[in-house]
């Protein structure tokens, strides 16, 4: 089974989560800004943050570029300071491309200014890792 952990980050939180998940799955985390073509994947974990209530536009463009013949299934892992928002734009783009996306999405606590200081932390990483392992 080919597993890919891809991320895009503006603050570094999504990178930290992606690296923790990738390490637990014995793969490398891929920054889509540096490597937009991730190749084929049986299970793609997409890690990204919420900014102003919406997904990172680069992550949405990435999802819009994926080919369902190369990506079998995807799951979303999100970093959000309020923990109230999901990657709805990324999910919609994947579904529009014909990619099977797991219904569940894990939302890790990020931080913004003084809100959520110290996050993401080990608890957040563990939640993301357990989520990923559940779908393998």
PDB file of C-alpha atoms in Angstrom:
ATOM      1  CA  UNK A   1       0.000   0.000   0.000  1.00  0.00           C
ATOM      2  CA  UNK A   2       1.362   3.393  -1.005  1.00  0.00           C
ATOM      3  CA  UNK A   3       0.834   6.002   1.707  1.00  0.00           C
ATOM      4  CA  UNK A   4       1.425   9.715   1.217  1.00  0.00           C
ATOM      5  CA  UNK A   5       1.289  12.509   3.782  1.00  0.00           C
ATOM      6  CA  UNK A   6       1.083  15.857   1.975  1.00  0.00           C
ATOM      7  CA  UNK A   7       0.809  19.261   3.604  1.00  0.00           C
ATOM      8  CA  UNK A   8       0.859  22.986   3.036  1.00  0.00           C
ATOM      9  CA  UNK A   9       1.490  25.371   5.895  1.00  0.00           C
ATOM     10  CA  UNK A  10       1.625  29.093   6.523  1.00  0.00           C
ATOM     11  CA  UNK A  11       2.492  29.023  10.227  1.00  0.00           C
ATOM     12  CA  UNK A  12       4.367  25.736  10.572  1.00  0.00           C
ATOM     13  CA  UNK A  13       1.611  23.977  12.537  1.00  0.00           C
ATOM     14  CA  UNK A  14       0.483  21.756   9.658  1.00  0.00           C
ATOM     15  CA  UNK A  15       4.096  20.832   8.909  1.00  0.00           C
ATOM     16  CA  UNK A  16       4.592  19.689  12.520  1.00  0.00           C
ATOM     17  CA  UNK A  17       1.437  17.569  12.388  1.00  0.00           C
ATOM     18  CA  UNK A  18       2.325  16.122   8.972  1.00  0.00           C
ATOM     19  CA  UNK A  19       5.852  15.229  10.059  1.00  0.00           C
ATOM     20  CA  UNK A  20       4.543  13.487  13.201  1.00  0.00           C
ATOM     21  CA  UNK A  21       1.995  11.476  11.187  1.00  0.00           C
ATOM     22  CA  UNK A  22       4.500  10.619   8.454  1.00  0.00           C
ATOM     23  CA  UNK A  23       7.088   9.470  10.989  1.00  0.00           C
ATOM     24  CA  UNK A  24       4.517   7.198  12.673  1.00  0.00           C
ATOM     25  CA  UNK A  25       3.630   5.725   9.258  1.00  0.00           C
ATOM     26  CA  UNK A  26       7.283   5.346   8.185  1.00  0.00           C
ATOM     27  CA  UNK A  27       6.979   7.729   5.215  1.00  0.00           C
ATOM     28  CA  UNK A  28       8.221  11.236   4.458  1.00  0.00           C
ATOM     29  CA  UNK A  29       5.927  14.259   4.728  1.00  0.00           C
ATOM     30  CA  UNK A  30       5.659  16.094   1.408  1.00  0.00           C
ATOM     31  CA  UNK A  31       5.362  19.900   1.241  1.00  0.00           C
ATOM     32  CA  UNK A  32       3.170  20.447  -1.823  1.00  0.00           C
ATOM     33  CA  UNK A  33       4.773  23.828  -2.427  1.00  0.00           C
ATOM     34  CA  UNK A  34       8.127  22.120  -3.013  1.00  0.00           C
ATOM     35  CA  UNK A  35       6.748  18.943  -4.610  1.00  0.00           C
ATOM     36  CA  UNK A  36       3.298  19.497  -6.158  1.00  0.00           C
ATOM     37  CA  UNK A  37       3.334  16.138  -7.996  1.00  0.00           C
ATOM     38  CA  UNK A  38       3.097  13.507  -5.285  1.00  0.00           C
ATOM     39  CA  UNK A  39       2.754  10.556  -7.654  1.00  0.00           C
ATOM     40  CA  UNK A  40       0.370   7.650  -7.102  1.00  0.00           C
ATOM     41  CA  UNK A  41      -1.066   6.904  -3.680  1.00  0.00           C
ATOM     42  CA  UNK A  42      -3.433   4.317  -2.269  1.00  0.00           C
ATOM     43  CA  UNK A  43      -4.015   6.496   0.807  1.00  0.00           C
ATOM     44  CA  UNK A  44      -3.327  10.223   0.804  1.00  0.00           C
ATOM     45  CA  UNK A  45      -3.423  12.166   4.048  1.00  0.00           C
ATOM     46  CA  UNK A  46      -3.757  15.896   3.409  1.00  0.00           C
ATOM     47  CA  UNK A  47      -2.727  18.127   6.310  1.00  0.00           C
ATOM     48  CA  UNK A  48      -3.577  21.817   6.236  1.00  0.00           C
ATOM     49  CA  UNK A  49      -4.665  24.754   8.309  1.00  0.00           C
ATOM     50  CA  UNK A  50      -7.652  27.015   8.415  1.00  0.00           C
ATOM     51  CA  UNK A  51      -6.995  30.697   7.829  1.00  0.00           C
ATOM     52  CA  UNK A  52      -9.834  33.187   8.294  1.00  0.00           C
ATOM     53  CA  UNK A  53     -12.330  30.319   8.336  1.00  0.00           C
ATOM     54  CA  UNK A  54     -11.182  28.798   5.034  1.00  0.00           C
ATOM     55  CA  UNK A  55      -8.686  26.252   3.721  1.00  0.00           C
ATOM     56  CA  UNK A  56      -5.292  27.375   2.480  1.00  0.00           C
ATOM     57  CA  UNK A  57      -5.845  28.346  -1.196  1.00  0.00           C
ATOM     58  CA  UNK A  58      -2.669  26.468  -2.223  1.00  0.00           C
ATOM     59  CA  UNK A  59      -4.078  23.308  -0.694  1.00  0.00           C
ATOM     60  CA  UNK A  60      -7.363  23.766  -2.558  1.00  0.00           C
ATOM     61  CA  UNK A  61      -5.474  24.184  -5.860  1.00  0.00           C
ATOM     62  CA  UNK A  62      -3.461  21.083  -5.048  1.00  0.00           C
ATOM     63  CA  UNK A  63      -6.653  19.067  -4.438  1.00  0.00           C
ATOM     64  CA  UNK A  64      -8.102  20.397  -7.693  1.00  0.00           C
ATOM     65  CA  UNK A  65      -5.024  19.127  -9.565  1.00  0.00           C
ATOM     66  CA  UNK A  66      -5.226  15.528  -8.357  1.00  0.00           C
ATOM     67  CA  UNK A  67      -6.197  12.677 -10.656  1.00  0.00           C
ATOM     68  CA  UNK A  68      -8.536   9.964  -9.354  1.00  0.00           C
ATOM     69  CA  UNK A  69      -6.659   7.357 -11.388  1.00  0.00           C
ATOM     70  CA  UNK A  70      -3.558   8.118  -9.300  1.00  0.00           C
ATOM     71  CA  UNK A  71      -5.126   8.755  -5.871  1.00  0.00           C
ATOM     72  CA  UNK A  72      -7.342   5.956  -4.548  1.00  0.00           C
ATOM     73  CA  UNK A  73      -8.489   7.467  -1.244  1.00  0.00           C
ATOM     74  CA  UNK A  74      -7.867  10.569   0.859  1.00  0.00           C
ATOM     75  CA  UNK A  75      -8.301  11.693   4.453  1.00  0.00           C
ATOM     76  CA  UNK A  76      -8.084  15.202   5.873  1.00  0.00           C
ATOM     77  CA  UNK A  77      -6.183  16.357   8.943  1.00  0.00           C
ATOM     78  CA  UNK A  78      -6.748  19.968   9.914  1.00  0.00           C
ATOM     79  CA  UNK A  79      -5.105  22.513  12.177  1.00  0.00           C
ATOM     80  CA  UNK A  80      -7.503  25.178  13.429  1.00  0.00           C
ATOM     81  CA  UNK A  81      -7.152  27.573  16.365  1.00  0.00           C
ATOM     82  CA  UNK A  82     -10.875  27.467  17.148  1.00  0.00           C
ATOM     83  CA  UNK A  83     -11.259  23.762  16.258  1.00  0.00           C
ATOM     84  CA  UNK A  84     -14.602  24.739  14.688  1.00  0.00           C
ATOM     85  CA  UNK A  85     -13.692  24.684  10.991  1.00  0.00           C
ATOM     86  CA  UNK A  86     -12.983  21.857   8.580  1.00  0.00           C
ATOM     87  CA  UNK A  87     -11.283  21.572   5.181  1.00  0.00           C
ATOM     88  CA  UNK A  88     -14.591  21.870   3.296  1.00  0.00           C
ATOM     89  CA  UNK A  89     -13.022  23.485   0.223  1.00  0.00           C
ATOM     90  CA  UNK A  90     -10.359  20.776  -0.039  1.00  0.00           C
ATOM     91  CA  UNK A  91     -12.962  18.043   0.506  1.00  0.00           C
ATOM     92  CA  UNK A  92     -15.211  19.516  -2.204  1.00  0.00           C
ATOM     93  CA  UNK A  93     -12.296  19.675  -4.660  1.00  0.00           C
ATOM     94  CA  UNK A  94     -11.359  16.044  -4.009  1.00  0.00           C
ATOM     95  CA  UNK A  95     -14.936  14.830  -4.389  1.00  0.00           C
ATOM     96  CA  UNK A  96     -15.300  16.840  -7.611  1.00  0.00           C
ATOM     97  CA  UNK A  97     -12.211  15.015  -8.943  1.00  0.00           C
ATOM     98  CA  UNK A  98     -13.806  11.644  -8.146  1.00  0.00           C
ATOM     99  CA  UNK A  99     -11.504  10.838  -5.232  1.00  0.00           C
ATOM    100  CA  UNK A 100     -12.948   8.847  -2.327  1.00  0.00           C
ATOM    101  CA  UNK A 101     -12.601  10.929   0.846  1.00  0.00           C
ATOM    102  CA  UNK A 102     -13.188   9.437   4.276  1.00  0.00           C
ATOM    103  CA  UNK A 103     -16.127  11.106   6.011  1.00  0.00           C
ATOM    104  CA  UNK A 104     -14.369  11.688   9.315  1.00  0.00           C
ATOM    105  CA  UNK A 105     -11.840  14.510   9.670  1.00  0.00           C
ATOM    106  CA  UNK A 106      -9.573  15.141  12.617  1.00  0.00           C
ATOM    107  CA  UNK A 107      -9.151  18.766  13.671  1.00  0.00           C
ATOM    108  CA  UNK A 108      -6.056  19.484  15.760  1.00  0.00           C
ATOM    109  CA  UNK A 109      -5.863  22.546  17.902  1.00  0.00           C
ATOM    110  CA  UNK A 110      -3.609  25.134  16.295  1.00  0.00           C
ATOM    111  CA  UNK A 111      -2.821  28.543  17.726  1.00  0.00           C
ATOM    112  CA  UNK A 112      -3.248  32.118  16.669  1.00  0.00           C
ATOM    113  CA  UNK A 113      -1.807  35.036  18.627  1.00  0.00           C
ATOM    114  CA  UNK A 114      -2.548  34.129  22.268  1.00  0.00           C
ATOM    115  CA  UNK A 115      -5.315  31.641  21.518  1.00  0.00           C
ATOM    116  CA  UNK A 116      -4.277  28.007  21.749  1.00  0.00           C
ATOM    117  CA  UNK A 117      -0.723  28.689  22.883  1.00  0.00           C
ATOM    118  CA  UNK A 118       1.349  25.531  23.005  1.00  0.00           C
ATOM    119  CA  UNK A 119      -0.619  23.826  20.248  1.00  0.00           C
ATOM    120  CA  UNK A 120      -0.262  21.708  18.301  1.00  0.00           C
ATOM    121  CA  UNK A 121       1.227  19.518  20.998  1.00  0.00           C
ATOM    122  CA  UNK A 122       1.709  15.798  21.729  1.00  0.00           C
ATOM    123  CA  UNK A 123      -2.020  15.308  22.324  1.00  0.00           C
ATOM    124  CA  UNK A 124      -2.773  16.843  18.920  1.00  0.00           C
ATOM    125  CA  UNK A 125      -0.068  14.773  17.219  1.00  0.00           C
ATOM    126  CA  UNK A 126      -1.375  11.590  18.847  1.00  0.00           C
ATOM    127  CA  UNK A 127      -4.935  12.349  17.702  1.00  0.00           C
ATOM    128  CA  UNK A 128      -3.725  12.843  14.118  1.00  0.00           C
ATOM    129  CA  UNK A 129      -1.579   9.689  14.227  1.00  0.00           C
ATOM    130  CA  UNK A 130      -4.410   7.566  15.646  1.00  0.00           C
ATOM    131  CA  UNK A 131      -6.763   8.941  12.994  1.00  0.00           C
ATOM    132  CA  UNK A 132      -4.305   8.061  10.221  1.00  0.00           C
ATOM    133  CA  UNK A 133      -3.694   4.552  11.534  1.00  0.00           C
ATOM    134  CA  UNK A 134      -7.443   3.973  11.725  1.00  0.00           C
ATOM    135  CA  UNK A 135      -7.724   4.357   7.944  1.00  0.00           C
ATOM    136  CA  UNK A 136      -4.819   2.134   6.929  1.00  0.00           C
TER     137      UNK A 136
END
